[in-house]
N, CA, C and O atoms as a DFTB+ gen file, in Angstrom:
476 C
 N C O
     1  1      63.447      41.602      89.421
     2  2      62.816      42.833      89.503
     3  2      63.789      43.878      89.391
     4  3      64.850      43.801      90.011
     5  1      63.492      44.920      88.596
     6  2      64.312      46.130      88.449
     7  2      63.938      47.009      89.320
     8  3      62.739      47.242      89.473
     9  1      64.966      47.696      90.095
    10  2      64.608      48.767      91.032
    11  2      65.689      49.797      90.882
    12  3      66.837      49.450      90.603
    13  1      65.343      51.112      91.068
    14  2      66.282      52.145      91.157
    15  2      65.996      52.893      92.514
    16  3      64.873      53.360      92.702
    17  1      66.892      53.006      93.373
    18  2      66.877      53.489      94.719
    19  2      67.802      54.909      94.864
    20  3      69.029      54.848      94.940
    21  1      67.146      56.039      94.888
    22  2      67.883      57.185      95.235
    23  2      68.174      57.334      96.698
    24  3      67.519      56.800      97.594
    25  1      69.269      58.148      96.863
    26  2      69.710      58.470      98.219
    27  2      70.363      59.648      98.108
    28  3      70.744      59.971      96.983
    29  1      70.646      60.596      99.325
    30  2      71.516      61.609      99.238
    31  2      70.873      63.069      99.470
    32  3      71.489      64.065      99.850
    33  1      69.645      62.991      99.193
    34  2      68.910      64.364      99.243
    35  2      68.929      64.907     100.647
    36  3      69.334      64.242     101.601
    37  1      68.481      66.129     100.739
    38  2      68.224      66.811     102.099
    39  2      68.215      68.271     101.965
    40  3      68.033      68.806     100.871
    41  1      68.396      68.898     102.993
    42  2      68.388      70.452     103.040
    43  2      69.727      70.960     103.150
    44  3      70.548      70.443     103.908
    45  1      69.998      72.023     102.371
    46  2      71.279      72.590     102.148
    47  2      71.187      74.127     102.054
    48  3      70.170      74.548     101.502
    49  1      72.009      74.966     102.465
    50  2      72.002      76.295     102.210
    51  2      72.691      76.578     100.711
    52  3      73.549      75.880     100.169
    53  1      72.126      77.695     100.239
    54  2      72.598      78.238      99.025
    55  2      74.072      78.264      98.926
    56  3      74.714      78.738      99.863
    57  1      74.703      77.772      97.817
    58  2      76.150      77.659      97.734
    59  2      76.754      76.581      98.247
    60  3      77.984      76.547      98.213
    61  1      76.010      75.483      98.828
    62  2      76.385      74.261      99.424
    63  2      76.412      73.193      98.367
    64  3      76.124      73.408      97.189
    65  1      76.764      72.067      98.839
    66  2      76.933      70.852      97.840
    67  2      75.968      69.713      98.467
    68  3      75.612      69.777      99.643
    69  1      75.596      68.741      97.663
    70  2      75.111      67.458      97.941
    71  2      75.587      66.457      96.924
    72  3      75.973      66.852      95.824
    73  1      75.577      65.174      97.238
    74  2      75.791      64.194      96.243
    75  2      74.646      63.186      96.304
    76  3      74.377      62.564      97.331
    77  1      74.041      63.067      95.247
    78  2      72.944      62.049      95.115
    79  2      73.626      60.782      94.658
    80  3      74.668      60.762      94.002
    81  1      72.908      59.672      95.084
    82  2      73.348      58.309      94.598
    83  2      72.080      57.547      94.170
    84  3      70.993      57.761      94.707
    85  1      72.259      56.648      93.181
    86  2      71.112      55.813      92.658
    87  2      71.688      54.311      92.426
    88  3      72.506      53.943      91.583
    89  1      71.083      53.625      93.328
    90  2      71.662      52.160      93.293
    91  2      70.539      51.463      92.377
    92  3      69.332      51.497      92.613
    93  1      71.133      50.851      91.330
    94  2      70.185      49.925      90.514
    95  2      70.485      48.513      90.631
    96  3      71.634      48.083      90.731
    97  1      69.406      47.770      90.616
    98  2      69.396      46.300      90.699
    99  2      68.500      45.599      89.818
   100  3      67.504      46.179      89.387
   101  1      68.750      44.434      89.515
   102  2      67.853      43.745      88.551
   103  2      68.375      43.665      87.071
   104  3      68.001      42.772      86.311
   105  1      69.167      44.545      86.745
   106  2      69.746      44.548      85.357
   107  2      70.686      45.767      85.301
   108  3      70.659      46.615      86.192
   109  1      71.516      45.846      84.248
   110  2      72.284      47.036      83.921
   111  2      71.821      47.820      82.923
   112  3      71.019      47.316      82.137
   113  1      72.201      49.114      82.765
   114  2      71.582      49.954      81.785
   115  2      72.585      50.677      80.956
   116  3      73.627      51.078      81.475
   117  1      72.320      50.869      79.659
   118  2      73.300      51.516      78.744
   119  2      73.509      53.061      79.186
   120  3      74.606      53.597      79.343
   121  1      72.277      53.655      79.351
   122  2      72.254      55.158      79.676
   123  2      71.397      55.312      80.905
   124  3      70.339      54.706      81.075
   125  1      71.962      56.214      81.793
   126  2      71.326      56.500      83.152
   127  2      71.295      58.157      83.257
   128  3      72.033      58.875      82.583
   129  1      70.476      58.566      84.061
   130  2      70.404      60.089      84.164
   131  2      69.494      60.347      85.294
   132  3      68.978      59.506      86.030
   133  1      69.355      61.792      85.333
   134  2      68.647      62.362      86.425
   135  2      67.669      63.420      85.924
   136  3      68.014      64.248      85.081
   137  1      66.527      63.386      86.416
   138  2      65.425      64.420      86.077
   139  2      65.041      65.046      87.482
   140  3      65.423      64.538      88.536
   141  1      64.285      66.147      87.420
   142  2      63.894      66.719      88.688
   143  2      62.619      67.399      88.464
   144  3      62.368      67.874      87.356
   145  1      61.778      67.479      89.463
   146  2      60.413      68.006      89.477
   147  2      60.262      69.098      90.695
   148  3      60.346      68.774      91.880
   149  1      60.052      70.289      90.285
   150  2      59.890      71.370      91.322
   151  2      58.330      71.443      91.531
   152  3      57.564      71.040      90.657
   153  1      57.904      71.955      92.686
   154  2      56.469      72.088      93.046
   155  2      55.793      72.930      91.988
   156  3      56.201      74.052      91.685
   157  1      54.675      72.306      91.404
   158  2      53.864      72.983      90.475
   159  2      54.529      73.021      89.132
   160  3      54.042      73.796      88.308
   161  1      55.585      72.290      88.781
   162  2      56.302      72.166      87.518
   163  2      56.324      70.926      86.973
   164  3      56.187      69.952      87.712
   165  1      56.491      70.780      85.667
   166  2      56.762      69.474      84.988
   167  2      58.113      69.016      85.303
   168  3      59.000      69.791      85.660
   169  1      58.277      67.684      85.165
   170  2      59.369      67.062      85.379
   171  2      60.423      67.476      84.243
   172  3      60.074      67.558      83.065
   173  1      61.712      67.729      84.662
   174  2      62.591      68.277      83.560
   175  2      63.945      67.410      83.690
   176  3      64.337      66.836      84.706
   177  1      64.526      67.444      82.512
   178  2      65.842      66.765      82.414
   179  2      66.933      67.506      83.016
   180  3      67.051      68.706      82.769
   181  1      67.754      66.895      83.795
   182  2      69.103      67.320      84.437
   183  2      70.312      66.871      83.689
   184  3      71.019      67.688      83.099
   185  1      70.544      65.713      83.698
   186  2      71.712      65.111      83.029
   187  2      71.565      63.551      82.761
   188  3      70.816      62.802      83.388
   189  1      72.413      63.193      81.717
   190  2      72.452      61.839      81.336
   191  2      73.934      61.375      81.168
   192  3      74.812      62.221      81.000
   193  1      74.192      60.186      81.207
   194  2      75.670      59.616      81.052
   195  2      75.481      58.097      80.327
   196  3      74.615      57.305      80.698
   197  1      76.234      57.883      79.462
   198  2      76.224      56.539      78.726
   199  2      77.197      55.628      79.411
   200  3      77.966      56.059      80.271
   201  1      77.171      54.398      79.045
   202  2      77.723      53.264      79.713
   203  2      79.223      53.517      80.135
   204  3      79.619      53.282      81.276
   205  1      79.958      53.971      79.217
   206  2      81.429      54.101      79.326
   207  2      81.783      55.401      79.856
   208  3      82.974      55.684      79.985
   209  1      80.744      56.340      80.221
   210  2      81.008      57.760      80.710
   211  2      81.678      58.466      79.633
   212  3      82.331      59.469      79.923
   213  1      81.605      58.082      78.455
   214  2      82.296      59.081      77.346
   215  2      81.223      60.041      76.817
   216  3      81.562      60.870      75.972
   217  1      80.126      60.001      77.190
   218  2      79.075      61.118      76.717
   219  2      78.416      61.439      77.904
   220  3      77.858      60.505      78.481
   221  1      78.349      62.722      78.472
   222  2      77.506      63.269      79.243
   223  2      76.768      64.427      78.797
   224  3      77.324      65.169      77.988
   225  1      75.546      64.710      79.217
   226  2      74.807      65.781      78.843
   227  2      74.137      66.431      79.981
   228  3      73.747      65.746      80.926
   229  1      73.981      67.678      79.954
   230  2      73.447      68.606      81.219
   231  2      72.544      69.583      80.486
   232  3      72.693      70.034      79.350
   233  1      71.533      69.827      81.405
   234  2      70.683      71.095      80.986
   235  2      71.508      72.337      81.418
   236  3      72.271      72.396      82.383
   237  1      71.223      73.296      80.545
   238  2      72.042      74.533      80.673
   239  2      72.309      75.074      82.057
   240  3      73.404      75.483      82.442
   241  1      71.094      75.030      82.830
   242  2      71.051      75.591      84.091
   243  2      72.010      74.994      85.133
   244  3      72.299      75.575      86.179
   245  1      72.492      73.762      84.760
   246  2      73.381      73.132      85.721
   247  2      74.788      73.036      85.353
   248  3      75.658      72.765      86.181
   249  1      75.003      73.240      84.206
   250  2      76.272      73.193      83.650
   251  2      77.348      73.880      84.503
   252  3      77.122      75.007      84.943
   253  1      78.403      73.311      84.735
   254  2      79.558      73.875      85.439
   255  2      79.390      73.672      87.068
   256  3      80.309      73.873      87.862
   257  1      78.081      73.246      87.429
   258  2      77.861      73.137      88.818
   259  2      77.601      71.660      89.326
   260  3      77.953      71.242      90.429
   261  1      76.911      70.910      88.328
   262  2      76.638      69.561      88.578
   263  2      77.545      68.556      87.731
   264  3      77.974      68.912      86.634
   265  1      77.809      67.386      88.218
   266  2      78.730      66.403      87.597
   267  2      77.983      65.140      87.807
   268  3      77.677      64.713      88.920
   269  1      77.662      64.477      86.504
   270  2      77.016      63.073      86.715
   271  2      78.138      62.020      86.376
   272  3      78.963      62.222      85.485
   273  1      78.108      60.865      87.164
   274  2      79.157      60.032      86.914
   275  2      78.333      58.506      87.258
   276  3      77.164      58.471      87.642
   277  1      79.079      57.440      87.067
   278  2      78.656      56.275      87.359
   279  2      79.704      55.270      87.722
   280  3      80.850      55.404      87.293
   281  1      79.353      54.240      88.517
   282  2      80.363      53.176      88.788
   283  2      79.687      51.791      88.352
   284  3      78.850      51.314      89.118
   285  1      79.957      51.214      87.334
   286  2      79.454      50.117      86.645
   287  2      79.408      49.029      87.548
   288  3      78.401      48.332      87.669
   289  1      80.627      48.821      88.296
   290  2      80.874      47.665      89.160
   291  2      79.926      47.530      90.233
   292  3      79.609      46.461      90.757
   293  1      79.409      48.887      90.590
   294  2      78.465      48.882      91.741
   295  2      77.131      48.990      91.200
   296  3      76.193      48.857      91.986
   297  1      76.889      49.221      89.921
   298  2      75.526      49.470      89.225
   299  2      74.918      50.821      89.820
   300  3      73.717      50.972      90.047
   301  1      75.876      51.758      90.036
   302  2      75.334      53.089      90.820
   303  2      75.657      54.169      90.033
   304  3      76.735      54.233      89.442
   305  1      74.693      55.145      89.968
   306  2      74.633      56.383      89.447
   307  2      74.955      57.452      90.511
   308  3      74.555      57.249      91.657
   309  1      75.613      58.524      90.239
   310  2      75.858      59.558      91.035
   311  2      75.438      61.047      90.473
   312  3      75.379      61.152      89.248
   313  1      75.180      62.054      91.167
   314  2      75.003      63.332      90.858
   315  2      75.699      64.249      91.890
   316  3      75.198      64.378      93.007
   317  1      76.796      64.864      91.562
   318  2      77.610      65.863      92.566
   319  2      76.988      67.160      92.106
   320  3      77.135      67.669      90.995
   321  1      76.355      67.572      93.000
   322  2      75.863      69.196      92.883
   323  2      76.589      70.188      93.818
   324  3      76.581      70.013      95.036
   325  1      77.174      71.160      93.276
   326  2      77.837      72.080      93.819
   327  2      77.207      73.493      93.371
   328  3      76.551      73.661      92.343
   329  1      77.508      74.432      94.281
   330  2      77.036      75.828      94.306
   331  2      75.461      75.906      94.042
   332  3      74.945      76.598      93.164
   333  1      74.836      75.150      94.872
   334  2      73.362      74.832      94.855
   335  2      72.717      76.331      94.950
   336  3      73.215      77.264      95.580
   337  1      71.659      76.364      94.288
   338  2      70.814      77.640      94.254
   339  2      69.374      77.206      94.847
   340  3      68.960      76.049      94.926
   341  1      68.742      78.309      95.222
   342  2      67.280      77.871      95.643
   343  2      66.438      77.248      94.550
   344  3      65.593      76.389      94.800
   345  1      66.695      77.709      93.308
   346  2      65.911      77.231      92.190
   347  2      66.301      75.783      91.883
   348  3      65.670      75.228      90.983
   349  1      67.259      75.104      92.516
   350  2      67.461      73.718      92.238
   351  2      66.617      72.824      93.137
   352  3      66.646      71.595      93.072
   353  1      65.820      73.563      94.027
   354  2      64.925      72.803      95.062
   355  2      63.963      72.108      94.144
   356  3      63.300      72.699      93.292
   357  1      63.926      70.768      94.378
   358  2      63.033      69.795      93.540
   359  2      63.188      68.299      94.126
   360  3      64.074      67.932      94.897
   361  1      62.244      67.589      93.651
   362  2      62.413      66.066      93.890
   363  2      63.357      65.538      92.553
   364  3      63.013      65.768      91.394
   365  1      64.422      64.901      92.864
   366  2      65.336      64.342      91.968
   367  2      65.211      62.948      91.761
   368  3      65.292      62.177      92.717
   369  1      64.990      62.488      90.422
   370  2      64.618      61.158      89.997
   371  2      65.566      60.574      89.203
   372  3      65.967      61.129      88.180
   373  1      65.944      59.562      89.552
   374  2      66.898      58.672      88.952
   375  2      66.129      57.879      87.735
   376  3      65.016      57.386      87.919
   377  1      66.822      57.797      86.469
   378  2      66.136      57.104      85.573
   379  2      67.131      56.167      84.716
   380  3      68.334      56.352      84.896
   381  1      66.773      55.289      83.901
   382  2      67.598      54.501      83.416
   383  2      67.043      53.736      82.120
   384  3      65.912      53.252      82.171
   385  1      67.750      53.628      81.065
   386  2      67.106      52.993      79.819
   387  2      68.123      51.833      79.360
   388  3      69.324      51.874      79.627
   389  1      67.485      50.756      78.612
   390  2      68.495      49.780      78.246
   391  2      69.422      50.287      77.101
   392  3      70.577      49.873      76.995
   393  1      68.879      51.192      76.254
   394  2      69.448      51.484      74.932
   395  2      70.382      52.728      75.130
   396  3      70.480      53.302      76.215
   397  1      70.976      53.054      74.140
   398  2      71.909      54.247      74.037
   399  2      71.211      55.518      74.241
   400  3      71.637      56.394      74.994
   401  1      70.126      55.606      73.556
   402  2      69.198      56.863      73.499
   403  2      68.230      56.749      74.606
   404  3      67.693      55.676      74.883
   405  1      67.995      57.897      75.268
   406  2      66.964      57.850      76.329
   407  2      65.762      58.135      75.671
   408  3      65.565      59.102      74.935
   409  1      64.700      56.957      76.066
   410  2      63.323      57.091      75.608
   411  2      62.371      56.884      76.775
   412  3      62.474      55.904      77.513
   413  1      61.508      57.755      76.919
   414  2      60.519      57.654      78.010
   415  2      59.733      56.359      78.105
   416  3      59.272      55.901      79.151
   417  1      59.626      55.798      76.848
   418  2      58.711      54.540      76.750
   419  2      59.488      53.338      77.325
   420  3      58.885      52.325      77.680
   421  1      60.671      53.437      77.405
   422  2      61.549      52.309      77.954
   423  2      62.173      52.493      79.237
   424  3      62.853      51.597      79.736
   425  1      61.966      53.701      79.852
   426  2      62.668      54.205      81.007
   427  2      62.147      53.660      82.261
   428  3      60.937      53.496      82.417
   429  1      63.009      53.372      83.161
   430  2      62.778      52.921      84.555
   431  2      63.126      54.098      85.480
   432  3      64.087      54.837      85.266
   433  1      62.246      54.237      86.576
   434  2      62.461      55.362      87.418
   435  2      62.487      54.987      88.845
   436  3      61.881      54.007      89.277
   437  1      63.239      55.825      89.609
   438  2      63.301      55.645      91.003
   439  2      62.174      56.472      91.702
   440  3      61.446      57.239      91.073
   441  1      62.085      56.266      93.010
   442  2      60.969      57.033      93.746
   443  2      61.289      58.408      94.003
   444  3      60.394      59.140      94.424
   445  1      62.427      58.854      93.809
   446  2      62.811      60.342      93.922
   447  2      63.366      60.551      95.359
   448  3      63.151      59.811      96.319
   449  1      64.155      61.743      95.343
   450  2      64.670      62.172      96.710
   451  2      64.691      63.637      96.605
   452  3      65.018      64.284      95.611
   453  1      64.300      64.091      97.759
   454  2      64.009      65.636      97.947
   455  2      65.335      66.371      98.174
   456  3      66.165      65.996      99.003
   457  1      65.469      67.366      97.441
   458  2      66.506      68.310      97.575
   459  2      65.931      69.834      97.926
   460  3      65.152      70.396      97.155
   461  1      66.301      70.329      98.925
   462  2      65.766      71.630      99.269
   463  2      67.142      72.618      99.510
   464  3      68.087      72.309     100.237
   465  1      67.047      73.635      98.877
   466  2      68.010      74.698      98.872
   467  2      67.555      75.952      99.572
   468  3      66.725      76.651      98.991
   469  1      67.980      76.294     100.693
   470  2      67.436      77.374     101.360
   471  2      68.367      78.772     101.009
   472  3      69.579      78.700     100.809
   473  1      67.707      79.868     100.975
   474  2      68.449      81.267     100.619
   475  2      69.013      81.730     101.832
   476  3      69.643      82.787     101.856
């Protein structure tokens, strides 16, 4: 059984930091990433990373503030979030696909972890 379990969310003041983790089990994934969904909004892309960590991609609004990384020995994905803003408030979802390219049709998802940034 394949599972993705996020942790590390919480309440933080603007300007603060959080580190999200996503522990995968059941198989390994070529590409992993993070999406988020704010109240009343659609789920949006945050960042992805390839198997060897040689390619990372970020949405413009988090570039320079968030860093995605992975530890393949632990089958775990991370998202270091610095300089957090109230607009970063959302449920953050871990996702993973077997292939190199991210495709929704083949994606696995975690249950999500809440990140709340107070002003």
